[in-house]
Amino acid sequence: MPVWKIHGDGRNVAPDQVVKPEERLNWPATLAIGAQHIIAMFGATFLVPIITGFPVSTTLLFSGIGTLLFLVITRNRLPSYLGSSFAFLAPITAINAGQALETPGQITQALVGVVVVGVLLAAIGFLVQAVGVGWVDRLMPPVVAGSIVALIGFNLAPAAWNNFTLQPELASVTLIAVVLFSVLFRGFLGRISIFLGVIVGYIVAIFTGQVQFEGVEEAAWIGLPDFHLAGVTDPGAWAFVPMFLPIVLVLIAENVGHVRGVATMTNDPSINKHTGRALIADGVATTLAGGFGGSATTTYGENIGVMAATRVYSTAAYWVAGIAAILLAFSPKIGVIFNTIPPGVLGGVTTALYGLIGVIGIKIWVDNRVDFSRPVNQYTVAVSFVIAVGGYAMSWGQFQLGAIVLGTVAALLIYHLGNAIARWRRSGADDGGPIPAVGPLGGDPE
């Protein structure tokens, strides 16, 4: 078990200080902060298996195990919780025509894609650890990175609508609750508005008789999670793998952003040197989860919110959260209760959630002041978005390329080839870099 230095008196954090990753408060305070991290991750982490049809308990188990692995691989210097990744929703549900997976066979097929992404992410992590992260920035400049993140969220819009229409009144109540919580409350409660919205929707569903509790009473309080092995020997499973590949780019962006965020908030640039290790750790955790039936993992922004609110970046709190998630995973009754959440609640919350994924991509553009007066940037986004929202697809027999793959490829090709041609022709259509804080937005060269 790692050893942490006690910060100050172990109880208080001065206004101008933070508790660094290698420090901790006293154990009662650390346990309390760990509990906050559990609450912060829980809402999003349990939603992914509910939406995809993966076992909830198994997802919680590998979420906890993945978090502990992450801490070990990053040498206990990078605080992070590895929760379920929403980037995988589109390709997983595409296996069942946009709906949650319904059979063990579909689950084992989807797990192959998860494993492949995990292996690729770990391999990229080793490369980044060896040569640095600069090549990632060149491959995915802000306009491309933002497009890829956003198109994944917008591609999921039809799935949200399908659930919404099943119970529109309940979905509307849930969606309104999510929005209201986000604007009514400050700090931590505001950051878990999605989780609170689900609770409100679920309570309304209970009082209106829209929740089916069959099987809850019979489920045991303690038991093993439901494991599934990735169907690596199933030829049909490999036909779905191309849909999963663009997700590697999203996970890279999420991990790199997480590392840089923690380095900035702790005023410790040396944390950035762990970027490669973070990618390796997330790749290993995702591979392990995919191998045995859990949802893929990623670093969680929800937990960064907890750190920012408490100014406690101690990895000790994440050991508490990871161990607690593992313990929760061994309660089948909890998994069955999660499965009683009606489709209307899911439709309402995913309407907001999928849109927020798109907003994250747009925020990348805003933060990096992308110049949308340049045609290359305009068409990089325009084409990839229409492909994603329209659900474009191409297939050759069993081999399929879905909208996420096609949109990602379009964004990369239009940006890099378009820039090369525009600069060769000196047409002024290329990406000229960030727009100035004050001044013209660009245009034709003089």
GROMACS .gro file of C-alpha atoms in nm:
model
  446
    1MET     CA    1   0.000   0.000   0.000
    2PRO     CA    2   0.140   0.345  -0.088
    3VAL     CA    3   0.249   0.581   0.187
    4TRP     CA    4   0.137   0.944   0.180
    5LYS     CA    5   0.270   1.244   0.370
    6ILE     CA    6   0.021   1.413   0.599
    7HIS     CA    7  -0.076   1.757   0.470
    8GLY     CA    8  -0.053   2.020   0.742
    9ASP     CA    9  -0.253   1.920   1.047
   10GLY     CA   10  -0.436   1.651   0.851
   11ARG     CA   11  -0.770   1.828   0.882
   12ASN     CA   12  -0.759   2.163   0.706
   13VAL     CA   13  -0.640   2.303   0.373
   14ALA     CA   14  -0.525   2.664   0.372
   15PRO     CA   15  -0.691   2.891   0.108
   16ASP     CA   16  -0.366   2.923  -0.088
   17GLN     CA   17  -0.276   2.553  -0.075
   18VAL     CA   18  -0.378   2.219  -0.224
   19VAL     CA   19  -0.333   1.865  -0.101
   20LYS     CA   20  -0.091   1.719  -0.355
   21PRO     CA   21  -0.119   1.367  -0.500
   22GLU     CA   22   0.153   1.232  -0.272
   23GLU     CA   23  -0.012   1.386   0.038
   24ARG     CA   24  -0.331   1.309   0.229
   25LEU     CA   25  -0.550   1.440   0.507
   26ASN     CA   26  -0.629   1.222   0.809
   27TRP     CA   27  -0.810   0.899   0.728
   28PRO     CA   28  -1.162   1.011   0.834
   29ALA     CA   29  -1.133   1.313   0.601
   30THR     CA   30  -0.981   1.098   0.327
   31LEU     CA   31  -1.267   0.848   0.355
   32ALA     CA   32  -1.519   1.132   0.332
   33ILE     CA   33  -1.356   1.273   0.019
   34GLY     CA   34  -1.336   0.922  -0.127
   35ALA     CA   35  -1.712   0.893  -0.070
   36GLN     CA   36  -1.763   1.213  -0.270
   37HIS     CA   37  -1.564   1.063  -0.555
   38ILE     CA   38  -1.786   0.752  -0.544
   39ILE     CA   39  -2.100   0.967  -0.572
   40ALA     CA   40  -1.947   1.177  -0.849
   41MET     CA   41  -1.854   0.878  -1.064
   42PHE     CA   42  -2.160   0.671  -0.987
   43GLY     CA   43  -2.420   0.854  -1.192
   44ALA     CA   44  -2.231   0.833  -1.520
   45THR     CA   45  -2.066   0.496  -1.457
   46PHE     CA   46  -2.390   0.307  -1.401
   47LEU     CA   47  -2.564   0.481  -1.693
   48VAL     CA   48  -2.329   0.331  -1.952
   49PRO     CA   49  -2.412  -0.036  -1.877
   50ILE     CA   50  -2.781   0.051  -1.846
   51ILE     CA   51  -2.777   0.212  -2.193
   52THR     CA   52  -2.560  -0.054  -2.357
   53GLY     CA   53  -2.699  -0.365  -2.187
   54PHE     CA   54  -2.371  -0.458  -2.018
   55PRO     CA   55  -2.393  -0.597  -1.662
   56VAL     CA   56  -2.392  -0.311  -1.409
   57SER     CA   57  -2.210  -0.501  -1.134
   58THR     CA   58  -1.937  -0.616  -1.372
   59THR     CA   59  -1.889  -0.260  -1.492
   60LEU     CA   60  -1.853  -0.136  -1.135
   61LEU     CA   61  -1.603  -0.412  -1.058
   62PHE     CA   62  -1.372  -0.329  -1.348
   63SER     CA   63  -1.419   0.042  -1.289
   64GLY     CA   64  -1.278  -0.006  -0.941
   65ILE     CA   65  -1.004  -0.244  -1.052
   66GLY     CA   66  -0.915  -0.010  -1.339
   67THR     CA   67  -0.882   0.283  -1.101
   68LEU     CA   68  -0.642   0.092  -0.876
   69LEU     CA   69  -0.442  -0.023  -1.180
   70PHE     CA   70  -0.426   0.337  -1.300
   71LEU     CA   71  -0.284   0.451  -0.968
   72VAL     CA   72  -0.024   0.174  -0.968
   73ILE     CA   73   0.088   0.227  -1.330
   74THR     CA   74   0.111   0.606  -1.286
   75ARG     CA   75   0.321   0.546  -0.972
   76ASN     CA   76   0.054   0.693  -0.746
   77ARG     CA   77   0.126   1.044  -0.879
   78LEU     CA   78  -0.182   1.105  -1.094
   79PRO     CA   79  -0.523   1.123  -0.921
   80SER     CA   80  -0.801   0.989  -1.139
   81TYR     CA   81  -1.108   0.770  -1.130
   82LEU     CA   82  -1.162   0.544  -1.430
   83GLY     CA   83  -1.535   0.535  -1.493
   84SER     CA   84  -1.737   0.403  -1.786
   85SER     CA   85  -1.662   0.573  -2.117
   86PHE     CA   86  -1.957   0.723  -2.305
   87ALA     CA   87  -1.751   0.727  -2.625
   88PHE     CA   88  -1.830   0.357  -2.673
   89LEU     CA   89  -2.209   0.397  -2.666
   90ALA     CA   90  -2.257   0.448  -3.039
   91PRO     CA   91  -2.063   0.147  -3.172
   92ILE     CA   92  -2.192  -0.083  -2.897
   93THR     CA   93  -2.558   0.001  -2.947
   94ALA     CA   94  -2.511  -0.007  -3.326
   95ILE     CA   95  -2.468  -0.383  -3.293
   96ASN     CA   96  -2.836  -0.398  -3.195
   97ALA     CA   97  -2.974  -0.127  -3.425
   98GLY     CA   98  -2.920   0.154  -3.176
   99GLN     CA   99  -3.071  -0.025  -2.877
  100ALA     CA  100  -2.922  -0.185  -2.566
  101LEU     CA  101  -2.769  -0.526  -2.629
  102GLU     CA  102  -3.013  -0.806  -2.554
  103THR     CA  103  -2.822  -1.134  -2.580
  104PRO     CA  104  -2.495  -1.272  -2.442
  105GLY     CA  105  -2.379  -1.318  -2.801
  106GLN     CA  106  -2.418  -0.948  -2.876
  107ILE     CA  107  -2.229  -0.860  -2.558
  108THR     CA  108  -1.935  -1.086  -2.642
  109GLN     CA  109  -1.919  -0.934  -2.991
  110ALA     CA  110  -1.912  -0.580  -2.853
  111LEU     CA  111  -1.640  -0.674  -2.606
  112VAL     CA  112  -1.402  -0.750  -2.892
  113GLY     CA  113  -1.415  -0.387  -3.001
  114VAL     CA  114  -1.353  -0.275  -2.643
  115VAL     CA  115  -1.048  -0.501  -2.614
  116VAL     CA  116  -0.902  -0.381  -2.946
  117VAL     CA  117  -0.938  -0.017  -2.843
  118GLY     CA  118  -0.776  -0.091  -2.508
  119VAL     CA  119  -0.477  -0.262  -2.668
  120LEU     CA  120  -0.430   0.023  -2.918
  121LEU     CA  121  -0.455   0.286  -2.645
  122ALA     CA  122  -0.193   0.108  -2.434
  123ALA     CA  123   0.037   0.078  -2.736
  124ILE     CA  124  -0.001   0.451  -2.806
  125GLY     CA  125   0.075   0.515  -2.440
  126PHE     CA  126   0.407   0.335  -2.471
  127LEU     CA  127   0.485   0.543  -2.780
  128VAL     CA  128   0.396   0.868  -2.603
  129GLN     CA  129   0.605   0.768  -2.304
  130ALA     CA  130   0.900   0.716  -2.538
  131VAL     CA  131   0.875   1.014  -2.776
  132GLY     CA  132   0.635   1.262  -2.613
  133VAL     CA  133   0.282   1.383  -2.688
  134GLY     CA  134   0.365   1.636  -2.963
  135TRP     CA  135   0.271   1.403  -3.249
  136VAL     CA  136  -0.077   1.359  -3.101
  137ASP     CA  137  -0.127   1.736  -3.112
  138ARG     CA  138  -0.021   1.742  -3.476
  139LEU     CA  139  -0.251   1.455  -3.573
  140MET     CA  140  -0.546   1.599  -3.383
  141PRO     CA  141  -0.527   1.979  -3.376
  142PRO     CA  142  -0.817   2.147  -3.192
  143VAL     CA  143  -1.058   2.165  -3.485
  144VAL     CA  144  -1.018   1.790  -3.553
  145ALA     CA  145  -1.018   1.683  -3.188
  146GLY     CA  146  -1.329   1.887  -3.118
  147SER     CA  147  -1.505   1.747  -3.424
  148ILE     CA  148  -1.436   1.386  -3.330
  149VAL     CA  149  -1.552   1.430  -2.971
  150ALA     CA  150  -1.865   1.622  -3.073
  151LEU     CA  151  -1.972   1.393  -3.357
  152ILE     CA  152  -1.974   1.093  -3.122
  153GLY     CA  153  -2.228   1.267  -2.901
  154PHE     CA  154  -2.446   1.395  -3.185
  155ASN     CA  155  -2.444   1.055  -3.356
  156LEU     CA  156  -2.625   0.918  -3.049
  157ALA     CA  157  -2.920   1.156  -3.077
  158PRO     CA  158  -3.154   0.902  -3.246
  159ALA     CA  159  -3.094   0.653  -2.963
  160ALA     CA  160  -3.198   0.915  -2.706
  161TRP     CA  161  -3.509   0.996  -2.909
  162ASN     CA  162  -3.609   0.630  -2.933
  163ASN     CA  163  -3.619   0.598  -2.553
  164PHE     CA  164  -3.777   0.942  -2.512
  165THR     CA  165  -4.078   0.851  -2.727
  166LEU     CA  166  -4.154   0.539  -2.520
  167GLN     CA  167  -4.243   0.747  -2.211
  168PRO     CA  168  -4.238   1.112  -2.318
  169GLU     CA  169  -4.389   1.257  -1.999
  170LEU     CA  170  -4.141   1.075  -1.776
  171ALA     CA  171  -3.854   1.165  -2.009
  172SER     CA  172  -3.955   1.532  -2.000
  173VAL     CA  173  -3.965   1.536  -1.618
  174THR     CA  174  -3.619   1.380  -1.603
  175LEU     CA  175  -3.472   1.620  -1.857
  176ILE     CA  176  -3.622   1.925  -1.684
  177ALA     CA  177  -3.486   1.802  -1.350
  178VAL     CA  178  -3.135   1.763  -1.494
  179VAL     CA  179  -3.137   2.119  -1.629
  180LEU     CA  180  -3.287   2.268  -1.313
  181PHE     CA  181  -3.035   2.099  -1.083
  182SER     CA  182  -2.750   2.226  -1.298
  183VAL     CA  183  -2.861   2.589  -1.257
  184LEU     CA  184  -3.012   2.581  -0.908
  185PHE     CA  185  -2.716   2.444  -0.717
  186ARG     CA  186  -2.359   2.557  -0.679
  187GLY     CA  187  -2.046   2.344  -0.654
  188PHE     CA  188  -2.069   1.969  -0.614
  189LEU     CA  189  -2.449   1.931  -0.636
  190GLY     CA  190  -2.454   2.126  -0.959
  191ARG     CA  191  -2.187   1.898  -1.105
  192ILE     CA  192  -2.392   1.583  -1.038
  193SER     CA  193  -2.711   1.723  -1.192
  194ILE     CA  194  -2.741   1.424  -1.427
  195PHE     CA  195  -2.728   1.182  -1.135
  196LEU     CA  196  -2.986   1.386  -0.941
  197GLY     CA  197  -3.208   1.408  -1.249
  198VAL     CA  198  -3.210   1.030  -1.278
  199ILE     CA  199  -3.312   1.003  -0.912
  200VAL     CA  200  -3.602   1.247  -0.964
  201GLY     CA  201  -3.717   1.066  -1.277
  202TYR     CA  202  -3.693   0.730  -1.102
  203ILE     CA  203  -3.896   0.850  -0.801
  204VAL     CA  204  -4.166   0.989  -1.031
  205ALA     CA  205  -4.169   0.660  -1.222
  206ILE     CA  206  -4.220   0.467  -0.897
  207PHE     CA  207  -4.513   0.685  -0.785
  208THR     CA  208  -4.675   0.660  -1.128
  209GLY     CA  209  -4.638   0.282  -1.145
  210GLN     CA  210  -4.386   0.277  -1.429
  211VAL     CA  211  -4.115   0.073  -1.254
  212GLN     CA  212  -4.117  -0.305  -1.264
  213PHE     CA  213  -3.960  -0.452  -0.949
  214GLU     CA  214  -3.981  -0.818  -1.054
  215GLY     CA  215  -3.662  -0.997  -0.960
  216VAL     CA  216  -3.536  -0.741  -0.708
  217GLU     CA  217  -3.657  -0.931  -0.402
  218GLU     CA  218  -3.515  -1.261  -0.529
  219ALA     CA  219  -3.170  -1.114  -0.605
  220ALA     CA  220  -2.903  -1.185  -0.345
  221TRP     CA  221  -2.736  -0.908  -0.150
  222ILE     CA  222  -2.397  -1.070  -0.202
  223GLY     CA  223  -2.280  -1.262  -0.509
  224LEU     CA  224  -2.046  -1.268  -0.805
  225PRO     CA  225  -2.086  -1.026  -1.098
  226ASP     CA  226  -2.202  -1.162  -1.433
  227PHE     CA  227  -1.891  -1.220  -1.646
  228HIS     CA  228  -1.875  -1.248  -2.027
  229LEU     CA  229  -1.565  -1.336  -2.228
  230ALA     CA  230  -1.483  -1.130  -2.536
  231GLY     CA  231  -1.577  -1.327  -2.850
  232VAL     CA  232  -1.236  -1.304  -3.013
  233THR     CA  233  -1.298  -1.630  -3.205
  234ASP     CA  234  -1.626  -1.501  -3.352
  235PRO     CA  235  -1.564  -1.377  -3.710
  236GLY     CA  236  -1.881  -1.167  -3.695
  237ALA     CA  237  -1.746  -0.973  -3.396
  238TRP     CA  238  -1.446  -0.849  -3.594
  239ALA     CA  239  -1.676  -0.696  -3.855
  240PHE     CA  240  -1.786  -0.443  -3.591
  241VAL     CA  241  -1.432  -0.351  -3.483
  242PRO     CA  242  -1.382  -0.064  -3.736
  243MET     CA  243  -1.668   0.125  -3.568
  244PHE     CA  244  -1.471   0.124  -3.243
  245LEU     CA  245  -1.134   0.244  -3.376
  246PRO     CA  246  -1.201   0.624  -3.378
  247ILE     CA  247  -1.271   0.602  -3.005
  248VAL     CA  248  -0.897   0.567  -2.950
  249LEU     CA  249  -0.863   0.932  -3.052
  250VAL     CA  250  -1.129   1.036  -2.802
  251LEU     CA  251  -0.964   0.846  -2.517
  252ILE     CA  252  -0.629   1.006  -2.602
  253ALA     CA  253  -0.788   1.350  -2.589
  254GLU     CA  254  -0.962   1.274  -2.258
  255ASN     CA  255  -0.649   1.137  -2.092
  256VAL     CA  256  -0.419   1.412  -2.217
  257GLY     CA  257  -0.671   1.673  -2.106
  258HIS     CA  258  -0.701   1.511  -1.764
  259VAL     CA  259  -0.326   1.507  -1.707
  260ARG     CA  260  -0.287   1.868  -1.816
  261GLY     CA  261  -0.580   1.973  -1.601
  262VAL     CA  262  -0.437   1.815  -1.288
  263ALA     CA  263  -0.091   1.960  -1.360
  264THR     CA  264  -0.244   2.306  -1.392
  265MET     CA  265  -0.463   2.285  -1.084
  266THR     CA  266  -0.181   2.155  -0.864
  267ASN     CA  267   0.074   2.395  -1.018
  268ASP     CA  268   0.302   2.097  -1.080
  269PRO     CA  269   0.416   2.071  -1.447
  270SER     CA  270   0.608   1.752  -1.368
  271ILE     CA  271   0.274   1.567  -1.366
  272ASN     CA  272   0.265   1.606  -1.746
  273LYS     CA  273   0.547   1.354  -1.778
  274HIS     CA  274   0.299   1.087  -1.670
  275THR     CA  275   0.087   1.132  -1.985
  276GLY     CA  276   0.219   0.815  -2.147
  277ARG     CA  277   0.164   0.617  -1.829
  278ALA     CA  278  -0.194   0.747  -1.808
  279LEU     CA  279  -0.266   0.622  -2.162
  280ILE     CA  280  -0.105   0.287  -2.084
  281ALA     CA  281  -0.306   0.253  -1.763
  282ASP     CA  282  -0.638   0.339  -1.927
  283GLY     CA  283  -0.556   0.102  -2.213
  284VAL     CA  284  -0.480  -0.185  -1.975
  285ALA     CA  285  -0.793  -0.115  -1.769
  286THR     CA  286  -1.012  -0.103  -2.082
  287THR     CA  287  -0.859  -0.424  -2.217
  288LEU     CA  288  -0.916  -0.604  -1.887
  289ALA     CA  289  -1.275  -0.482  -1.863
  290GLY     CA  290  -1.349  -0.577  -2.223
  291GLY     CA  291  -1.196  -0.920  -2.177
  292PHE     CA  292  -1.442  -1.017  -1.904
  293GLY     CA  293  -1.763  -0.822  -1.961
  294GLY     CA  294  -1.717  -0.474  -1.820
  295SER     CA  295  -1.761  -0.136  -1.987
  296ALA     CA  296  -1.455   0.042  -2.124
  297THR     CA  297  -1.298   0.300  -1.897
  298THR     CA  298  -1.174   0.656  -1.916
  299THR     CA  299  -1.057   0.931  -1.682
  300TYR     CA  300  -1.354   1.113  -1.531
  301GLY     CA  301  -1.415   1.486  -1.547
  302GLU     CA  302  -1.680   1.451  -1.275
  303ASN     CA  303  -1.406   1.364  -1.029
  304ILE     CA  304  -1.191   1.655  -1.141
  305GLY     CA  305  -1.484   1.867  -1.027
  306VAL     CA  306  -1.463   1.713  -0.680
  307MET     CA  307  -1.089   1.786  -0.666
  308ALA     CA  308  -1.139   2.143  -0.777
  309ALA     CA  309  -1.410   2.195  -0.512
  310THR     CA  310  -1.213   2.038  -0.226
  311ARG     CA  311  -0.858   2.129  -0.342
  312VAL     CA  312  -0.764   1.774  -0.243
  313TYR     CA  313  -0.570   1.591  -0.516
  314SER     CA  314  -0.454   1.306  -0.294
  315THR     CA  315  -0.445   0.970  -0.465
  316ALA     CA  316  -0.540   0.817  -0.128
  317ALA     CA  317  -0.901   0.931  -0.187
  318TYR     CA  318  -0.903   0.740  -0.517
  319TRP     CA  319  -0.781   0.423  -0.349
  320VAL     CA  320  -1.084   0.458  -0.121
  321ALA     CA  321  -1.318   0.511  -0.419
  322GLY     CA  322  -1.171   0.222  -0.620
  323ILE     CA  323  -1.194  -0.026  -0.333
  324ALA     CA  324  -1.551   0.085  -0.255
  325ALA     CA  325  -1.656   0.032  -0.620
  326ILE     CA  326  -1.515  -0.321  -0.611
  327LEU     CA  327  -1.712  -0.399  -0.295
  328LEU     CA  328  -2.034  -0.260  -0.444
  329ALA     CA  329  -1.987  -0.483  -0.748
  330PHE     CA  330  -2.044  -0.793  -0.537
  331SER     CA  331  -2.409  -0.708  -0.470
  332PRO     CA  332  -2.637  -0.855  -0.743
  333LYS     CA  333  -2.936  -0.678  -0.587
  334ILE     CA  334  -2.783  -0.339  -0.667
  335GLY     CA  335  -2.739  -0.445  -1.030
  336VAL     CA  336  -3.101  -0.562  -1.055
  337ILE     CA  337  -3.227  -0.235  -0.905
  338PHE     CA  338  -3.033  -0.037  -1.167
  339ASN     CA  339  -3.194  -0.246  -1.439
  340THR     CA  340  -3.541  -0.133  -1.325
  341ILE     CA  341  -3.475   0.222  -1.448
  342PRO     CA  342  -3.747   0.276  -1.713
  343PRO     CA  343  -3.665   0.385  -2.071
  344GLY     CA  344  -3.829   0.725  -2.025
  345VAL     CA  345  -3.578   0.819  -1.755
  346LEU     CA  346  -3.294   0.705  -1.981
  347GLY     CA  347  -3.441   0.897  -2.274
  348GLY     CA  348  -3.457   1.218  -2.074
  349VAL     CA  349  -3.110   1.195  -1.926
  350THR     CA  350  -2.942   1.086  -2.250
  351THR     CA  351  -3.098   1.378  -2.436
  352ALA     CA  352  -2.887   1.600  -2.214
  353LEU     CA  353  -2.592   1.365  -2.180
  354TYR     CA  354  -2.532   1.307  -2.551
  355GLY     CA  355  -2.566   1.676  -2.618
  356LEU     CA  356  -2.309   1.748  -2.348
  357ILE     CA  357  -2.063   1.517  -2.524
  358GLY     CA  358  -2.108   1.737  -2.829
  359VAL     CA  359  -2.059   2.050  -2.618
  360ILE     CA  360  -1.728   1.914  -2.488
  361GLY     CA  361  -1.606   1.904  -2.848
  362ILE     CA  362  -1.728   2.258  -2.909
  363LYS     CA  363  -1.554   2.373  -2.590
  364ILE     CA  364  -1.226   2.244  -2.736
  365TRP     CA  365  -1.276   2.487  -3.027
  366VAL     CA  366  -1.362   2.777  -2.797
  367ASP     CA  367  -1.069   2.716  -2.561
  368ASN     CA  368  -0.829   2.700  -2.855
  369ARG     CA  369  -0.991   2.991  -3.048
  370VAL     CA  370  -1.041   2.794  -3.369
  371ASP     CA  371  -1.080   3.025  -3.670
  372PHE     CA  372  -1.402   2.924  -3.847
  373SER     CA  373  -1.358   3.184  -4.118
  374ARG     CA  374  -1.112   2.942  -4.278
  375PRO     CA  375  -1.270   2.697  -4.529
  376VAL     CA  376  -1.057   2.402  -4.416
  377ASN     CA  377  -1.190   2.435  -4.063
  378GLN     CA  378  -1.544   2.493  -4.185
  379TYR     CA  379  -1.557   2.182  -4.400
  380THR     CA  380  -1.374   1.964  -4.147
  381VAL     CA  381  -1.663   2.022  -3.909
  382ALA     CA  382  -1.947   2.054  -4.158
  383VAL     CA  383  -1.892   1.726  -4.340
  384SER     CA  384  -1.807   1.519  -4.033
  385PHE     CA  385  -2.113   1.649  -3.844
  386VAL     CA  386  -2.361   1.574  -4.120
  387ILE     CA  387  -2.216   1.226  -4.157
  388ALA     CA  388  -2.259   1.169  -3.782
  389VAL     CA  389  -2.606   1.318  -3.740
  390GLY     CA  390  -2.733   1.158  -4.059
  391GLY     CA  391  -2.603   0.816  -3.960
  392TYR     CA  392  -2.410   0.758  -4.283
  393ALA     CA  393  -2.282   0.404  -4.325
  394MET     CA  394  -2.098   0.189  -4.579
  395SER     CA  395  -2.081  -0.189  -4.586
  396TRP     CA  396  -1.921  -0.469  -4.784
  397GLY     CA  397  -2.081  -0.794  -4.680
  398GLN     CA  398  -2.034  -0.827  -4.304
  399PHE     CA  399  -1.774  -0.550  -4.298
  400GLN     CA  400  -1.934  -0.221  -4.194
  401LEU     CA  401  -1.818   0.136  -4.150
  402GLY     CA  402  -2.053   0.339  -3.935
  403ALA     CA  403  -2.104   0.712  -3.906
  404ILE     CA  404  -1.843   0.760  -3.634
  405VAL     CA  405  -1.571   0.594  -3.842
  406LEU     CA  406  -1.669   0.780  -4.159
  407GLY     CA  407  -1.700   1.111  -3.976
  408THR     CA  408  -1.361   1.070  -3.812
  409VAL     CA  409  -1.191   0.975  -4.137
  410ALA     CA  410  -1.358   1.270  -4.311
  411ALA     CA  411  -1.239   1.514  -4.043
  412LEU     CA  412  -0.880   1.389  -4.060
  413LEU     CA  413  -0.860   1.380  -4.440
  414ILE     CA  414  -1.030   1.713  -4.503
  415TYR     CA  415  -0.817   1.890  -4.247
  416HIS     CA  416  -0.475   1.751  -4.335
  417LEU     CA  417  -0.517   1.720  -4.713
  418GLY     CA  418  -0.708   2.047  -4.732
  419ASN     CA  419  -0.433   2.229  -4.544
  420ALA     CA  420  -0.166   2.080  -4.767
  421ILE     CA  421  -0.346   2.189  -5.085
  422ALA     CA  422  -0.437   2.535  -4.952
  423ARG     CA  423  -0.080   2.605  -4.844
  424TRP     CA  424   0.056   2.479  -5.176
  425ARG     CA  425  -0.184   2.707  -5.364
  426ARG     CA  426  -0.155   2.988  -5.107
  427SER     CA  427  -0.530   3.030  -5.124
  428GLY     CA  428  -0.574   3.139  -4.763
  429ALA     CA  429  -0.816   2.854  -4.698
  430ASP     CA  430  -0.583   2.673  -4.457
  431ASP     CA  431  -0.599   2.673  -4.078
  432GLY     CA  432  -0.404   2.983  -3.980
  433GLY     CA  433  -0.396   2.895  -3.611
  434PRO     CA  434  -0.586   3.049  -3.318
  435ILE     CA  435  -0.770   3.370  -3.384
  436PRO     CA  436  -0.638   3.667  -3.187
  437ALA     CA  437  -0.827   3.761  -2.873
  438VAL     CA  438  -0.910   4.094  -3.036
  439GLY     CA  439  -0.898   4.159  -3.408
  440PRO     CA  440  -1.004   4.021  -3.747
  441LEU     CA  441  -1.098   3.656  -3.788
  442GLY     CA  442  -0.895   3.591  -4.101
  443GLY     CA  443  -0.985   3.578  -4.467
  444ASP     CA  444  -0.807   3.599  -4.797
  445PRO     CA  445  -0.433   3.662  -4.786
  446GLU     CA  446  -0.307   4.000  -4.889
   0.00000   0.00000   0.00000
